[in-house]
Short mmCIF file of C-alpha atoms in Angstrom, two decimals:
data_model
loop_
_atom_site.label_atom_id
_atom_site.label_comp_id
_atom_site.label_asym_id
_atom_site.label_seq_id
_atom_site.Cartn_x
_atom_site.Cartn_y
_atom_site.Cartn_z
CA MET A 7 20.00 25.20 -1.41
CA LEU A 8 22.91 26.83 0.36
CA GLU A 9 20.48 28.93 2.37
CA PHE A 10 18.74 25.74 3.33
CA LYS A 11 21.76 24.17 4.59
CA SER A 12 22.79 27.14 6.66
CA LEU A 13 19.41 27.33 8.52
CA LEU A 14 19.64 23.52 8.93
CA SER A 15 23.11 24.17 10.60
CA ILE A 16 21.76 27.13 12.85
CA THR A 17 18.83 25.16 13.65
CA LEU A 18 21.24 22.02 14.88
CA LEU A 19 23.35 24.65 16.82
CA LYS A 20 20.57 26.08 18.63
CA ILE A 21 19.54 22.64 19.79
CA SER A 22 22.83 21.74 20.88
CA GLN A 23 22.57 24.86 22.95
CA SER A 24 19.06 23.79 24.56
CA GLU A 25 17.51 26.82 22.95
CA VAL A 26 14.25 25.13 21.79
CA VAL A 27 12.31 28.22 20.82
CA GLU A 28 14.75 29.74 18.68
CA ALA A 29 15.62 26.30 17.09
CA LYS A 30 12.02 25.86 16.34
CA GLU A 31 11.80 29.10 14.45
CA PHE A 32 14.96 28.34 12.41
CA LEU A 33 13.76 24.86 11.39
CA LEU A 34 10.31 26.70 10.14
CA GLN A 35 12.40 29.06 8.02
CA CYS A 36 14.51 25.83 6.89
CA ILE A 37 11.70 24.10 6.17
CA ALA A 38 9.91 26.95 4.26
CA LYS A 39 13.15 27.14 2.32
CA TYR A 40 12.92 23.57 1.33
CA GLU A 41 9.07 23.99 0.25
CA GLN A 42 10.09 26.78 -1.91
CA ILE A 43 12.49 24.64 -3.76
CA ARG A 44 9.74 21.90 -4.14
CA THR A 45 7.70 24.56 -5.87
CA PHE A 46 10.33 24.96 -8.57
CA LEU A 47 10.45 21.24 -9.04
CA LYS A 48 6.50 20.82 -9.25
CA GLY A 49 5.30 18.59 -11.79
CA ASN A 50 8.35 16.71 -12.18
CA SER A 51 7.78 13.75 -9.63
CA GLU A 52 11.16 12.20 -10.20
CA PHE A 53 13.07 15.20 -9.08
CA GLU A 54 10.58 16.07 -6.28
CA ILE A 55 11.21 12.25 -4.92
CA SER A 56 15.00 12.63 -5.44
CA LEU A 57 14.85 15.98 -3.63
CA LEU A 58 13.10 14.29 -0.63
CA GLU A 59 15.42 11.19 -0.50
CA VAL A 60 18.71 13.26 -0.34
CA HIS A 61 17.64 16.35 1.74
CA GLY A 62 13.95 16.47 2.65
CA THR A 63 13.06 13.72 5.59
CA PHE A 64 15.71 15.16 8.21
CA PRO A 65 14.56 18.50 8.62
CA TYR A 66 10.55 17.66 8.95
CA HIS A 67 11.57 14.39 11.54
CA LEU A 68 13.79 16.88 13.39
CA LEU A 69 10.66 19.15 13.82
CA THR A 70 8.32 16.49 14.63
CA ASP A 71 10.65 15.58 17.29
CA LEU A 72 11.10 18.92 18.48
CA LEU A 73 7.31 19.48 18.73
CA CYS A 74 6.96 16.06 20.67
CA TYR A 75 9.56 17.30 23.21
CA ILE A 76 7.64 20.48 24.00
CA GLU A 77 4.32 18.08 23.93
CA LYS A 78 2.63 19.97 20.65
CA PHE A 79 1.62 16.33 19.58
CA ARG A 80 -0.92 17.62 17.13
CA GLU A 81 1.45 19.99 15.17
CA ALA A 82 4.06 17.05 15.08
CA LEU A 83 1.37 15.20 12.95
CA TYR A 84 0.92 17.84 10.51
CA VAL A 85 4.67 18.05 10.27
CA GLU A 86 4.99 14.01 9.50
CA GLU A 87 2.23 14.93 6.88
CA LEU A 88 4.30 16.96 4.95
CA ALA A 89 6.82 14.48 4.16
CA ARG A 90 4.12 11.70 3.97
CA ALA A 91 3.29 10.61 0.10
CA ARG A 92 3.44 14.45 -0.97
CA VAL A 93 4.07 13.68 -4.79
CA LEU A 94 1.14 11.16 -4.61
CA ALA A 95 -1.04 13.61 -3.19
CA GLU A 96 -0.31 16.15 -5.42
CA VAL A 97 -1.01 13.77 -8.87
CA MET A 98 -4.13 12.55 -7.11
CA ALA A 99 -5.28 16.53 -6.55
CA ASP A 100 -4.48 17.01 -10.05
CA LYS A 101 -6.52 14.01 -11.40
CA TYR A 102 -9.53 15.05 -9.16
CA SER A 103 -9.54 18.79 -9.82
CA VAL A 104 -9.11 19.31 -6.16
CA GLU A 105 -7.06 21.34 -3.62
CA SER A 106 -4.14 19.29 -1.85
CA HIS A 107 -4.27 21.76 1.04
CA ILE A 108 -1.04 20.95 2.47
CA SER A 109 1.38 23.56 3.63
CA ALA A 110 4.20 24.15 6.07
CA ASP A 111 2.87 27.25 7.24
CA PRO A 112 1.60 26.39 10.58
CA GLN A 113 -1.33 28.73 10.19
CA SER A 114 -2.64 26.13 7.85
CA TRP A 115 -2.29 23.12 10.23
CA PHE A 116 -5.97 22.46 10.74
CA GLY A 117 -8.52 19.84 9.33
CA ILE A 118 -7.28 16.42 9.95
CA GLU A 119 -9.93 15.70 12.55
CA ASN A 120 -12.36 16.11 9.42
CA ILE A 121 -10.76 13.60 7.54
CA VAL A 122 -10.99 11.21 10.41
CA ARG A 123 -14.70 11.92 11.21
CA ARG A 124 -15.55 10.88 7.52
CA GLU A 125 -14.69 7.36 8.30
CA SER A 126 -16.93 5.35 10.73
CA ASP A 127 -16.14 2.49 13.16
CA CYS A 128 -12.41 2.78 13.01
CA VAL A 129 -9.44 4.15 14.57
CA PHE A 130 -6.04 5.76 12.66
CA LEU A 131 -2.81 4.22 13.53
CA TYR A 132 -0.12 6.64 12.17
CA ILE A 133 3.27 5.66 12.68
CA SER A 134 6.92 7.14 12.30
CA TYR A 135 10.08 5.76 12.97
CA ARG A 136 13.38 6.80 13.62
CA GLU A 137 16.75 4.97 14.33
CA ARG A 138 15.87 3.53 17.72
CA HIS A 139 12.16 4.20 18.68
CA LEU A 140 8.66 4.67 16.91
CA LEU A 141 6.26 7.69 17.13
CA LEU A 142 2.47 6.64 17.39
CA TRP A 143 -0.44 8.42 17.08
CA VAL A 144 -3.97 7.14 17.32
CA LEU A 145 -6.65 9.27 15.87
CA LYS A 146 -10.32 8.52 16.80
CA THR A 147 -13.47 9.83 14.81
CA ASN A 148 -14.85 11.78 17.94
CA GLY A 149 -11.52 14.26 17.29
CA ASP A 150 -9.24 12.75 19.97
CA THR A 151 -5.59 12.42 19.23
CA CYS A 152 -3.62 10.40 21.36
CA PHE A 153 0.46 10.11 21.12
CA ARG A 154 2.73 7.57 22.25
CA LYS A 155 6.36 6.88 21.96
CA THR A 156 8.19 3.64 22.39
CA ASP A 157 11.05 3.20 24.74
CA LYS A 158 14.16 3.44 22.95
CA VAL A 159 15.34 0.17 21.33
CA GLU A 160 18.73 -1.07 22.70
CA PRO A 161 21.06 -2.97 20.37
CA ASP A 162 20.78 -6.33 22.31
CA THR A 163 17.02 -6.88 21.60
CA LEU A 164 17.82 -6.72 17.58
CA ILE A 165 18.30 -10.05 15.80
CA ASP A 166 21.82 -9.71 14.64
CA GLU A 167 24.81 -7.60 14.05
CA GLN A 168 23.69 -7.05 10.55
CA VAL A 169 20.47 -5.59 12.28
CA CYS A 170 21.37 -2.37 13.90
CA ASP A 171 18.01 -0.50 13.86
CA VAL A 172 14.39 -0.74 13.75
CA GLU A 173 14.44 -0.44 10.21
CA GLY A 174 16.52 -3.26 9.80
CA ILE A 175 13.92 -5.43 11.56
CA PHE A 176 10.96 -4.03 9.51
CA LYS A 177 12.75 -5.17 6.34
CA LYS A 178 13.12 -8.53 7.47
CA SER A 179 9.65 -8.84 8.90
CA ALA A 180 8.16 -10.40 6.07
CA ALA A 181 11.00 -12.96 5.71
CA GLY A 182 9.67 -16.41 4.76
CA PHE A 183 6.11 -15.22 3.89
CA GLY A 184 4.36 -15.77 0.43
CA VAL A 185 6.66 -17.56 -1.60
CA LEU A 186 5.69 -21.30 -1.19
CA PRO A 187 6.46 -24.60 -3.02
CA LYS A 188 5.68 -24.93 -6.74
CA GLU A 189 3.57 -28.08 -6.29
CA ASN A 190 1.12 -25.55 -4.22
CA CYS A 191 1.61 -22.16 -5.73
CA GLU A 192 1.11 -21.41 -9.38
CA ASP A 193 4.29 -18.87 -9.84
CA ARG A 194 2.73 -15.50 -10.87
CA SER A 195 6.23 -13.69 -11.01
CA LEU A 196 8.04 -12.65 -13.68
CA ASP A 197 11.30 -13.45 -12.46
CA ASP A 198 11.80 -16.98 -12.05
CA ASN A 199 15.45 -16.63 -10.71
CA VAL A 200 13.97 -14.89 -7.74
CA THR A 201 11.23 -17.24 -6.85
CA THR A 202 12.95 -20.26 -7.36
CA SER A 203 15.55 -19.49 -4.78
CA LEU A 204 12.76 -18.32 -2.37
CA HIS A 205 10.84 -21.49 -3.03
CA LYS A 206 13.63 -23.33 -1.53
CA GLU A 207 14.18 -21.18 1.38
CA SER A 208 10.46 -21.21 2.21
CA ARG A 209 9.50 -24.63 1.93
CA ALA A 210 9.51 -25.08 5.78
CA ASN A 211 7.13 -22.03 6.22
CA LEU A 212 4.36 -23.97 4.32
CA GLN A 213 4.20 -26.30 6.91
CA GLY A 214 4.10 -23.30 9.71
CA GLU A 215 7.67 -24.15 10.79
CA GLN A 216 8.73 -20.46 10.72
CA THR A 217 12.32 -19.79 11.78
CA LYS A 218 12.85 -18.49 15.38
CA ASP A 219 13.98 -15.25 13.94
CA THR A 220 10.84 -14.57 12.20
CA GLU A 221 8.93 -15.36 15.18
CA ARG A 222 11.21 -12.90 17.23
CA ILE A 223 10.86 -10.18 14.47
CA HIS A 224 6.95 -10.40 14.56
CA LYS A 225 6.99 -10.28 18.36
CA LEU A 226 9.32 -7.14 18.39
CA CYS A 227 6.63 -5.64 15.68
CA TYR A 228 3.78 -6.19 17.83
CA LYS A 229 5.64 -4.87 20.88
CA TRP A 230 6.86 -1.63 19.09
CA ILE A 231 3.68 -0.83 16.98
CA VAL A 232 0.56 -2.28 18.54
CA ALA A 233 1.15 -3.09 22.08
CA PRO A 234 1.83 0.73 23.14
CA VAL A 235 -1.63 1.72 22.17
CA ALA A 236 -3.54 -1.64 22.25
CA ASP A 237 -5.85 0.15 24.96
CA LEU A 238 -6.79 2.76 22.11
CA LEU A 239 -7.56 0.37 19.39
CA THR A 240 -11.26 0.03 20.30
CA GLU A 241 -13.14 -0.04 17.08
CA PRO A 242 -13.54 -2.81 14.74
CA GLU A 243 -11.14 -1.26 11.97
CA ILE A 244 -7.66 0.19 12.09
CA ILE A 245 -6.33 2.42 9.19
CA ILE A 246 -2.74 2.13 9.10
CA VAL A 247 -0.53 4.95 7.90
CA PRO A 248 2.67 3.30 7.65
CA ASP A 249 6.37 5.07 7.21
CA ARG A 250 9.01 3.72 4.70
CA PHE A 251 9.86 0.27 5.33
CA LEU A 252 6.71 -0.37 7.55
CA TYR A 253 4.85 -1.17 4.09
CA ARG A 254 6.83 -4.51 4.54
CA VAL A 255 5.53 -5.57 7.96
CA PRO A 256 2.71 -8.03 7.59
CA PHE A 257 0.43 -6.35 10.08
CA ALA A 258 -2.59 -8.90 9.75
CA ALA A 259 0.14 -11.65 10.91
CA LEU A 260 1.52 -9.60 14.05
CA ARG A 261 0.20 -11.44 16.92
CA ASP A 262 -0.79 -10.57 20.59
CA GLU A 263 0.87 -13.54 22.36
CA SER A 264 -1.27 -13.16 25.54
CA ALA A 265 -4.69 -13.29 23.84
CA GLY A 266 -3.26 -15.90 21.10
CA LYS A 267 -4.94 -13.91 18.43
CA TYR A 268 -3.69 -12.31 15.25
CA LEU A 269 -4.29 -8.55 14.64
CA SER A 270 -6.52 -9.67 11.81
CA GLU A 271 -8.74 -11.82 13.78
CA LYS A 272 -9.78 -8.81 16.07
CA TYR A 273 -9.91 -5.86 13.44
CA ARG A 274 -10.25 -5.11 9.70
CA ILE A 275 -7.07 -3.56 8.65
CA ARG A 276 -6.86 -1.11 5.71
CA ILE A 277 -3.54 0.89 4.68
CA VAL A 278 -3.38 4.53 3.45
CA PRO A 279 -0.49 6.41 2.21
CA SER A 280 -1.08 9.52 4.04
CA LEU A 281 -3.77 11.39 5.75
CA THR A 282 -3.77 13.93 2.86
CA THR A 283 -4.29 11.27 0.15
CA LEU A 284 -7.38 9.89 2.00
CA ARG A 285 -8.76 13.17 2.23
CA ILE A 286 -8.29 13.99 -1.63
CA ILE A 287 -9.95 10.69 -2.12
CA GLN A 288 -13.05 11.62 0.04
CA GLU A 289 -13.44 15.10 -1.79
CA CYS A 290 -13.44 14.07 -5.12
CA PRO A 291 -16.23 14.69 -7.37
CA ALA A 292 -18.98 12.56 -6.49
CA ASP A 293 -19.54 11.52 -10.57
CA TYR A 294 -15.77 10.93 -11.04
CA HIS A 295 -15.88 7.20 -10.47
CA SER A 296 -17.75 4.46 -12.48
CA LEU A 297 -20.84 2.84 -11.13
CA THR A 298 -21.20 0.09 -13.47
CA ASP A 299 -19.25 -2.28 -15.59
CA ALA A 300 -16.18 -4.25 -14.62
CA LEU A 301 -12.78 -5.53 -16.59
CA VAL A 302 -11.89 -8.84 -15.34
CA VAL A 303 -8.33 -10.12 -16.87
CA GLY A 304 -7.20 -13.70 -16.38
CA ASP A 305 -4.14 -15.96 -17.72
CA PRO A 306 -3.27 -13.45 -20.67
CA THR A 307 -1.29 -15.32 -23.20
CA VAL A 308 2.30 -13.92 -23.18
CA GLY A 309 4.58 -16.64 -24.56
CA GLU A 310 8.11 -16.00 -25.77
CA VAL A 311 8.95 -12.17 -25.16
CA GLN A 312 11.85 -10.20 -24.39
CA TYR A 313 12.30 -9.60 -20.66
CA ASN A 314 15.00 -7.76 -18.51
CA GLY A 315 17.37 -8.18 -21.89
CA ASP A 316 16.60 -11.89 -22.25
CA LEU A 317 14.73 -14.20 -24.29
CA THR A 318 12.16 -15.57 -21.89
CA GLU A 319 8.93 -17.89 -22.13
CA ILE A 320 5.97 -16.48 -19.71
CA THR A 321 4.30 -19.55 -18.87
CA PRO A 322 0.44 -19.99 -18.75
CA LEU A 323 -1.61 -19.39 -15.40
CA PRO A 324 -4.49 -22.06 -15.39
CA CYS A 325 -5.29 -21.09 -11.82
CA ALA A 326 -5.46 -17.40 -12.86
CA ARG A 327 -7.86 -18.38 -15.66
CA LYS A 328 -10.01 -20.23 -13.54
CA GLU A 329 -10.00 -17.32 -10.74
CA ALA A 330 -11.11 -14.85 -13.40
CA GLU A 331 -13.77 -17.15 -14.93
CA MET A 332 -15.00 -17.40 -11.22
CA VAL A 333 -15.08 -13.34 -10.63
CA GLY A 334 -16.82 -12.99 -13.86
CA ARG A 335 -19.62 -15.24 -13.12
CA LEU A 336 -20.03 -13.50 -9.68
CA LEU A 337 -19.98 -10.17 -11.17
CA GLY A 338 -22.10 -11.14 -14.30
CA VAL A 339 -19.34 -10.20 -16.93
CA GLN A 340 -17.32 -11.83 -19.51
CA PRO A 341 -13.72 -11.91 -18.74
CA LEU A 342 -10.55 -11.09 -20.96
CA LEU A 343 -8.77 -14.07 -21.30
CA GLY A 344 -5.75 -15.71 -22.91
CA SER A 345 -4.92 -14.04 -26.45
CA ARG A 346 -7.88 -11.71 -25.69
CA ALA A 347 -6.32 -10.21 -22.66
CA THR A 348 -4.20 -7.70 -24.61
CA LYS A 349 -2.29 -4.76 -23.42
CA GLN A 350 -4.19 -2.68 -25.93
CA ALA A 351 -7.27 -3.99 -24.87
CA VAL A 352 -6.83 -3.66 -21.17
CA LEU A 353 -5.68 0.12 -21.37
CA GLN A 354 -8.71 1.18 -23.66
CA ALA A 355 -11.44 -0.65 -21.17
CA ILE A 356 -9.60 0.83 -17.92
CA PRO A 357 -11.13 4.18 -17.97
CA SER A 358 -14.76 3.04 -18.26
CA VAL A 359 -15.23 0.60 -15.48
CA SER A 360 -15.76 0.65 -11.96
CA LEU A 361 -14.04 -2.60 -10.94
CA ILE A 362 -11.02 -3.80 -12.34
CA HIS A 363 -9.62 -7.41 -11.42
CA LEU A 364 -6.46 -8.43 -12.91
CA ALA A 365 -5.06 -12.03 -12.32
CA ALA A 366 -1.77 -12.41 -14.29
CA HIS A 367 2.14 -12.60 -13.92
CA GLY A 368 3.61 -9.40 -11.94
CA ASN A 369 6.95 -8.12 -11.76
CA PRO A 370 8.89 -8.61 -8.34
CA LYS A 371 10.31 -5.27 -8.09
CA ARG A 372 7.37 -3.02 -9.04
CA GLY A 373 4.44 -5.12 -9.59
CA GLU A 374 4.11 -4.24 -13.06
CA ILE A 375 2.11 -6.72 -15.11
CA ALA A 376 2.48 -8.83 -18.14
CA LEU A 377 -0.52 -8.89 -20.61
CA SER A 378 -0.82 -10.52 -24.05
CA PRO A 379 1.12 -8.73 -27.00
CA GLN A 380 -0.72 -8.24 -30.03
CA ARG A 381 1.32 -10.48 -32.47
CA THR A 382 0.77 -8.82 -35.93
CA THR A 383 4.37 -9.69 -37.12
CA ASN A 384 6.94 -12.60 -36.43
CA HIS A 385 9.22 -10.14 -34.35
CA THR A 386 9.63 -11.20 -30.55
CA PRO A 387 7.47 -8.70 -28.55
CA GLN A 388 9.37 -6.38 -26.39
CA GLU A 389 8.65 -5.23 -22.96
CA GLU A 390 6.65 -2.23 -24.33
CA ASP A 391 4.35 -4.66 -26.34
CA TYR A 392 3.22 -6.56 -23.30
CA LEU A 393 4.20 -5.10 -19.89
CA LEU A 394 1.49 -2.57 -18.18
CA THR A 395 3.87 -0.27 -16.48
CA MET A 396 3.33 2.41 -13.82
CA SER A 397 3.72 5.33 -16.08
CA GLU A 398 0.98 3.84 -18.39
CA ILE A 399 -1.57 3.47 -15.69
CA GLN A 400 -0.62 7.02 -14.67
CA GLY A 401 -1.23 7.89 -18.41
CA VAL A 402 -4.83 6.83 -18.29
CA GLN A 403 -7.92 7.92 -16.42
CA VAL A 404 -8.77 5.25 -13.91
CA ARG A 405 -12.37 5.60 -12.92
CA ALA A 406 -12.54 2.32 -10.91
CA LYS A 407 -13.57 2.24 -7.54
CA LEU A 408 -11.93 -0.92 -6.71
CA VAL A 409 -8.87 -2.37 -8.38
CA VAL A 410 -7.93 -6.07 -7.36
CA LEU A 411 -4.37 -6.87 -8.66
CA SER A 412 -4.18 -10.83 -7.93
CA CYS A 413 -0.82 -10.78 -9.28
CA CYS A 414 2.37 -11.78 -7.30
CA HIS A 415 4.28 -8.91 -5.76
CA SER A 416 1.32 -6.30 -6.81
CA GLY A 417 1.80 -4.56 -3.60
CA ARG A 418 5.60 -4.37 -4.25
CA GLY A 419 7.50 -1.53 -5.26
CA LEU A 420 10.76 0.66 -4.59
CA VAL A 421 10.64 1.77 -0.98
CA LYS A 422 11.51 5.36 -0.82
CA LYS A 423 10.90 8.22 1.73
CA GLU A 424 7.71 9.29 -0.57
CA GLY A 425 6.50 5.73 0.02
CA VAL A 426 6.28 2.72 -1.98
CA LEU A 427 6.81 3.25 -5.80
CA GLY A 428 4.93 0.38 -7.28
CA ILE A 429 1.79 -0.50 -9.60
CA ALA A 430 -0.69 0.11 -6.90
CA ARG A 431 0.48 3.49 -6.41
CA ALA A 432 0.27 4.15 -9.90
CA PHE A 433 -3.38 3.04 -9.70
CA LEU A 434 -4.16 5.25 -6.81
CA ALA A 435 -2.41 8.10 -8.66
CA SER A 436 -4.35 7.52 -11.55
CA GLY A 437 -7.66 7.82 -9.94
CA ALA A 438 -8.66 4.57 -8.20
CA ARG A 439 -10.40 5.08 -5.07
CA SER A 440 -9.03 1.51 -3.57
CA VAL A 441 -6.53 -1.14 -4.54
CA LEU A 442 -6.56 -4.70 -3.15
CA VAL A 443 -2.92 -5.88 -3.79
CA ALA A 444 -0.87 -9.14 -3.01
CA SER A 445 2.60 -8.30 -1.23
CA TRP A 446 3.87 -11.82 -2.21
CA ALA A 447 2.36 -15.04 -3.48
CA ILE A 448 -0.24 -17.61 -1.76
CA GLU A 449 -1.20 -20.83 -2.56
CA ASP A 450 -3.47 -21.62 -5.56
CA GLU A 451 -6.11 -22.89 -3.55
CA ALA A 452 -5.82 -20.18 -0.77
CA THR A 453 -6.07 -17.54 -3.70
CA GLU A 454 -9.19 -19.35 -5.24
CA GLN A 455 -10.85 -19.32 -1.71
CA LEU A 456 -9.98 -16.14 -0.68
CA MET A 457 -11.29 -14.38 -4.02
CA ASN A 458 -14.57 -16.44 -4.09
CA HIS A 459 -15.54 -15.45 -0.56
CA PHE A 460 -14.40 -11.80 -0.73
CA TYR A 461 -16.61 -11.63 -3.86
CA GLU A 462 -19.41 -13.21 -2.45
CA HIS A 463 -19.38 -10.61 0.30
CA PHE A 464 -18.52 -7.83 -1.88
CA VAL A 465 -21.57 -8.35 -4.35
CA ARG A 466 -23.83 -8.75 -1.47
CA GLY A 467 -23.04 -4.87 -0.86
CA GLU A 468 -20.45 -5.34 1.92
CA SER A 469 -17.53 -3.15 1.98
CA ALA A 470 -14.26 -4.01 0.46
CA SER A 471 -12.70 -3.92 4.04
CA GLU A 472 -15.45 -6.00 5.60
CA SER A 473 -15.33 -8.43 2.32
CA LEU A 474 -11.45 -9.19 2.76
CA HIS A 475 -11.79 -9.59 6.79
CA GLN A 476 -14.75 -11.98 6.08
CA ALA A 477 -12.62 -13.97 3.37
CA VAL A 478 -9.82 -14.32 5.65
CA GLN A 479 -11.57 -15.21 8.70
CA TRP A 480 -13.06 -18.24 6.59
CA LEU A 481 -9.67 -19.17 5.29
CA ARG A 482 -8.49 -19.56 8.96
CA SER A 483 -11.42 -21.44 9.97
CA ASN A 484 -11.37 -23.90 6.88
CA GLY A 485 -8.05 -25.51 6.58
CA PHE A 486 -5.88 -22.82 5.86
CA PRO A 487 -4.46 -21.63 9.41
CA GLU A 488 -0.94 -20.37 8.43
CA PRO A 489 -0.33 -16.80 8.09
CA SER A 490 1.51 -17.56 4.52
CA GLN A 491 -1.89 -18.79 3.28
CA TRP A 492 -3.85 -15.67 3.85
CA VAL A 493 -1.93 -12.38 4.74
CA PRO A 494 -0.27 -11.10 1.55
CA PHE A 495 -3.58 -9.43 0.47
CA VAL A 496 -3.65 -5.90 1.63
CA LEU A 497 -6.37 -3.27 0.84
CA LEU A 498 -5.06 0.33 0.34
CA GLY A 499 -7.02 3.50 0.09
CA ASP A 500 -10.93 3.91 0.57
CA ASN A 501 -13.21 1.29 2.12
CA VAL A 502 -15.60 1.21 -1.15
CA THR A 503 -18.74 -0.65 -1.75
CA LEU A 504 -20.44 -1.45 -5.15
CA ASP A 505 -24.21 -1.84 -6.23
CA PHE A 506 -24.50 -5.38 -7.16
CA THR A 507 -28.31 -5.50 -6.74
CA LYS A 508 -30.15 -7.08 -9.72
CA LYS A 509 -30.77 -3.66 -11.18
CA GLY A 510 -27.23 -2.94 -10.95
CA LYS A 511 -26.18 -6.34 -12.26
CA GLU A 512 -28.20 -5.51 -15.53
CA GLU A 513 -26.89 -2.27 -15.88
CA LEU A 514 -23.11 -3.83 -15.32
CA LYS A 515 -24.03 -6.53 -17.78
CA GLU A 516 -25.40 -4.28 -20.44
CA ASP A 517 -22.69 -1.72 -20.37
CA ASN A 518 -19.96 -4.58 -20.76
CA ASN A 519 -21.67 -5.73 -23.77
CA GLU A 520 -21.89 -2.15 -25.46
CA SER A 521 -18.09 -1.94 -24.87
CA LYS A 522 -17.56 -5.59 -25.97
CA ILE A 523 -15.26 -6.48 -23.38
CA GLY A 524 -14.40 -10.01 -23.72
CA ALA A 525 -17.56 -10.45 -26.24
CA GLU A 526 -15.58 -11.60 -29.16
#
């Protein structure tokens, strides 16, 4: 570590002396030393993430900025990838038994075009931010890479004295979304204290009366993120690779004021943690993922349990039950409901199904999911008896092509330089190709309609991205015009399809009966 810090100090000295070539060489040596330290920690994800938090981002960002300064924009993009979801990529590569192909050696910086070419009808928007500006790359399927940098953001364009950089704007960009009055929203959060206070604060938002600050924040986000590259976004889908707190930005609700349209009206939107993670999904073995069978879970009976050190009564979710029954009918499977939706039953079923749908209570910090405990004794269930955790998901072999987490906050997690550490990431790390998550909560009726129309399109063979896009379009045109009613659901990872033809449905039902999911 001492050698790493010394090389970084020399780099900064060379930059101050405007010796760019020498600075670049020392910086490459510095990053090579950091990569060597990472190698010693490989296999210990917690330490790797901690190392990145404390020491890792600055030298990579410094080299990115240096390469952009000398107009080596594609090389700069490779450097950004070195600091983007590295641990996730390594875990996924191990799960699929493929190579991660990511190295600090400039001689290995090739192949990004191949990742992009494997997608169709889309452009990639790769975003990195600094204290006062953003770096934007647009990658097209024909191999073109375009780079643009936003103008420096001056302090007077920010919201208030507590927001002193662009990250502060991104942190506040979700304010007022997704937490709704209880008469319209079945609370699928495990934390009543958090949601009760937020319900009060956001009541006006349900009626579309967003605060001026929220409107201004979204205008700034559109101005900084979308407007500089709007002329390059020529395909019907945008695949966004966010940086840190950009995961908080409700991209679907960003609005082009001149055209009067939300971004999601014009484009399908998908999120990937990094280009490398997408490539690993693209290169996974063809027979890895299940092609049939589904696990549908709704309204687990949790009851009185220990949660966060207190005795807590986890209330039933009748709307989640109704949703699971509807999904089960569309897929032709019997859902796990109530007391049958135990943690043990869910963990046992996960490795064998092609689609997972969970409608239950979610933890507001990490998105972890409350399931029914097996009550074999009179003792009060502890968290390990009913809470489906990130580590448990990563401990099983997920072979689902699509996981739908219809739980409050299932898209949330701790925002680190590695990315968002939450339940959605755990499913990707464990083998899921694609995860549909809810960043917040939405109205019960809106959720029911969104899921109904999403699955109607999906069972017809349309992709997950197109199915979500069509469902949101339907909501906007049929009595759900406010962003808070449709913006929370986000698709992460691959754009999957499943075979729901008559033959596929018969196989799905047959396999489901054989595994006795919910049959008893």
